[in-house]
PDB file of C-alpha atoms in Angstrom:
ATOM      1  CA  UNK A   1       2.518  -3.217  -1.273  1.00 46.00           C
ATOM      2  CA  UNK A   2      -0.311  -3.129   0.684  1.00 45.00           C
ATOM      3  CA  UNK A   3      -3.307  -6.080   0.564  1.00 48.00           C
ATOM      4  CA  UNK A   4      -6.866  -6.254   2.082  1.00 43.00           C
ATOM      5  CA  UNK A   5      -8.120  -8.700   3.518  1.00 49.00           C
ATOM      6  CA  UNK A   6     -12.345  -9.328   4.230  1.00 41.00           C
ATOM      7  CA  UNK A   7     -12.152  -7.839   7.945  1.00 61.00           C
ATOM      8  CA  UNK A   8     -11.015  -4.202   6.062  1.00 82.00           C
ATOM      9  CA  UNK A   9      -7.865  -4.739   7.829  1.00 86.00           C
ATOM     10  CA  UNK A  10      -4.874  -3.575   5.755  1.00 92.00           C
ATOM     11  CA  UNK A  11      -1.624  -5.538   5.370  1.00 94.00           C
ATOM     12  CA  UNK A  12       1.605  -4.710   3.754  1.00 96.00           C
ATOM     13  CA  UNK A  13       4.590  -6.854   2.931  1.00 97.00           C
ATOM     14  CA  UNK A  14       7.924  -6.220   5.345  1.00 96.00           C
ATOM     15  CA  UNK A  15      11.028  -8.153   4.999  1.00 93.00           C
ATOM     16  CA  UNK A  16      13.248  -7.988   8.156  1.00 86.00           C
ATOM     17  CA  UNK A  17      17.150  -7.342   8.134  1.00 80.00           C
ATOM     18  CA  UNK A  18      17.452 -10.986   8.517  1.00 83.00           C
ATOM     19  CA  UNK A  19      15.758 -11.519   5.149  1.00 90.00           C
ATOM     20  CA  UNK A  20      12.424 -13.113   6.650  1.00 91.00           C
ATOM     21  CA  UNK A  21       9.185 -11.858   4.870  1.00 95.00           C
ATOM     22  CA  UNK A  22       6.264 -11.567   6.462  1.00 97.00           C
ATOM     23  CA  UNK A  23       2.416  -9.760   5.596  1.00 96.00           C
ATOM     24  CA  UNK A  24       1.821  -7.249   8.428  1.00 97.00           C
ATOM     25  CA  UNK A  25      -1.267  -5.827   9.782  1.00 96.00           C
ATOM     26  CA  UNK A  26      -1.361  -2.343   9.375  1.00 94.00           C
ATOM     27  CA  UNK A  27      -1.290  -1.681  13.162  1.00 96.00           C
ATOM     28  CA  UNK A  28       1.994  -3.924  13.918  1.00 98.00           C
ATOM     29  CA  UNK A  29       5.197  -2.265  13.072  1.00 97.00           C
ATOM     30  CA  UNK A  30       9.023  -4.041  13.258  1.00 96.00           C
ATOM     31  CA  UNK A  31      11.386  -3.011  15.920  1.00 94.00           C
ATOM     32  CA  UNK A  32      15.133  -4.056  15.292  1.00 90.00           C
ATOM     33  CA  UNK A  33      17.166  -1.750  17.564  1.00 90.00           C
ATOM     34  CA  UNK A  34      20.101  -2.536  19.693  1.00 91.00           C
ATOM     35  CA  UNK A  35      17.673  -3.169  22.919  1.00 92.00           C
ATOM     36  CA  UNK A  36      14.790  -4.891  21.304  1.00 93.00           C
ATOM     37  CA  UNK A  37      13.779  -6.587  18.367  1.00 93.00           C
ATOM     38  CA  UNK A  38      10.235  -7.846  17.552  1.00 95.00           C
ATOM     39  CA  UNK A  39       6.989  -6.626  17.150  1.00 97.00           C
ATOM     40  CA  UNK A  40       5.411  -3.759  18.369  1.00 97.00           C
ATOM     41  CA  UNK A  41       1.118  -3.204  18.428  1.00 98.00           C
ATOM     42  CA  UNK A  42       0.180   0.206  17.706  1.00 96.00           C
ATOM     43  CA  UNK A  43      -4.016  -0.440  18.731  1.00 94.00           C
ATOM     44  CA  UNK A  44      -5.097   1.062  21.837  1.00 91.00           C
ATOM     45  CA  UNK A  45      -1.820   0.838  23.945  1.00 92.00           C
ATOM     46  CA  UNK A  46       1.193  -0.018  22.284  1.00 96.00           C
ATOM     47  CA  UNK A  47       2.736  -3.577  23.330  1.00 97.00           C
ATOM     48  CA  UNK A  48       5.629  -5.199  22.660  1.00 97.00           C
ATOM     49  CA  UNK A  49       6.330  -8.551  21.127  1.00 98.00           C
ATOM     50  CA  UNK A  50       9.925  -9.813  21.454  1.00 97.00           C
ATOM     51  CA  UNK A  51      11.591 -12.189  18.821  1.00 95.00           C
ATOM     52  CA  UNK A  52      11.038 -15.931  20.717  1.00 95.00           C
ATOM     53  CA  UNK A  53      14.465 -17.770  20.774  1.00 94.00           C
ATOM     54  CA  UNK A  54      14.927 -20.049  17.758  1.00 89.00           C
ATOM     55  CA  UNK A  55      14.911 -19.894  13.998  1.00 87.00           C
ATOM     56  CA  UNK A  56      11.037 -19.056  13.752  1.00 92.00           C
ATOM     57  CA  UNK A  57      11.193 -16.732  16.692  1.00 94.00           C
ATOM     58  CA  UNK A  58       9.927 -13.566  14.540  1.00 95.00           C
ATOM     59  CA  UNK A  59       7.165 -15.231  13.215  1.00 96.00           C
ATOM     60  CA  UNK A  60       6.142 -16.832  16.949  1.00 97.00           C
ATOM     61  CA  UNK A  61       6.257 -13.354  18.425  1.00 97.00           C
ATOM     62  CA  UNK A  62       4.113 -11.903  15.036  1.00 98.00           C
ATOM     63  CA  UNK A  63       1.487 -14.237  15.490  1.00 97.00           C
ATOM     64  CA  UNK A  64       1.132 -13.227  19.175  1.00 97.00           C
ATOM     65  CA  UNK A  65       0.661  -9.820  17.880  1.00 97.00           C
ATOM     66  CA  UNK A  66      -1.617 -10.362  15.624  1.00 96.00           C
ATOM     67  CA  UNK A  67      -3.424 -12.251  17.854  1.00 96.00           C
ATOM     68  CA  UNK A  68      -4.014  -9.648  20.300  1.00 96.00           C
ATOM     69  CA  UNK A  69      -4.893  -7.396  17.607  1.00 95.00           C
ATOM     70  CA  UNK A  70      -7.894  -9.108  16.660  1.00 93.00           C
ATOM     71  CA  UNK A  71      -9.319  -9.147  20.334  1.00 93.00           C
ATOM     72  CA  UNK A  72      -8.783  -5.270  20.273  1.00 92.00           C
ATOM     73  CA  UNK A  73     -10.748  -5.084  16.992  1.00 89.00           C
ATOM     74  CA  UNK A  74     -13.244  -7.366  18.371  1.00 87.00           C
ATOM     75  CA  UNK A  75     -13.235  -5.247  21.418  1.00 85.00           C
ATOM     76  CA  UNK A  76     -12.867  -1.779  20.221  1.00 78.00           C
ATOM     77  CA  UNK A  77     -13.713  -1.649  16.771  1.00 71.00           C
ATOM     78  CA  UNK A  78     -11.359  -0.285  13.782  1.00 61.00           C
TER      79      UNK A  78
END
């Protein structure tokens, strides 16, 4: 399922092996391998963001991610 948003910015729905559901910019994908799970930013250079520790960790390192999305599209342009 994917949804729009004003900023033309495409988001889809992902639900993580824990069960967690999250909407995820089109440019973010979910990494859950043996040696890393979080985030990872596919704008300009790719970028990592690990799970924080804690029961809202995902969505802590997501929101970083996002975050630095937005100052590439400011930056760069989509």
């Amino acid at each position: 399922m994917f949804i729009e948003d004003s900023s033309s910015i495409v988001y889809y729905q992902l639900t993580t092996a824990s069960g967690a559901v999250f909407s995820v910019p089109e440019f973010i994908l979910r990494v859950d391998a043996a040696d890393f799970c979080g985030w990872q930013l596919r704008y300009g250079e790719w970028t990592g963001f690990a799970d924080r520790p804690g029961p809202d960790g995902a969505a802590q390192a997501l929101q970083l991610a996002v975050e630095e999305m937005l100052e590439r599209v400011e930056y760069r342009g989509k």
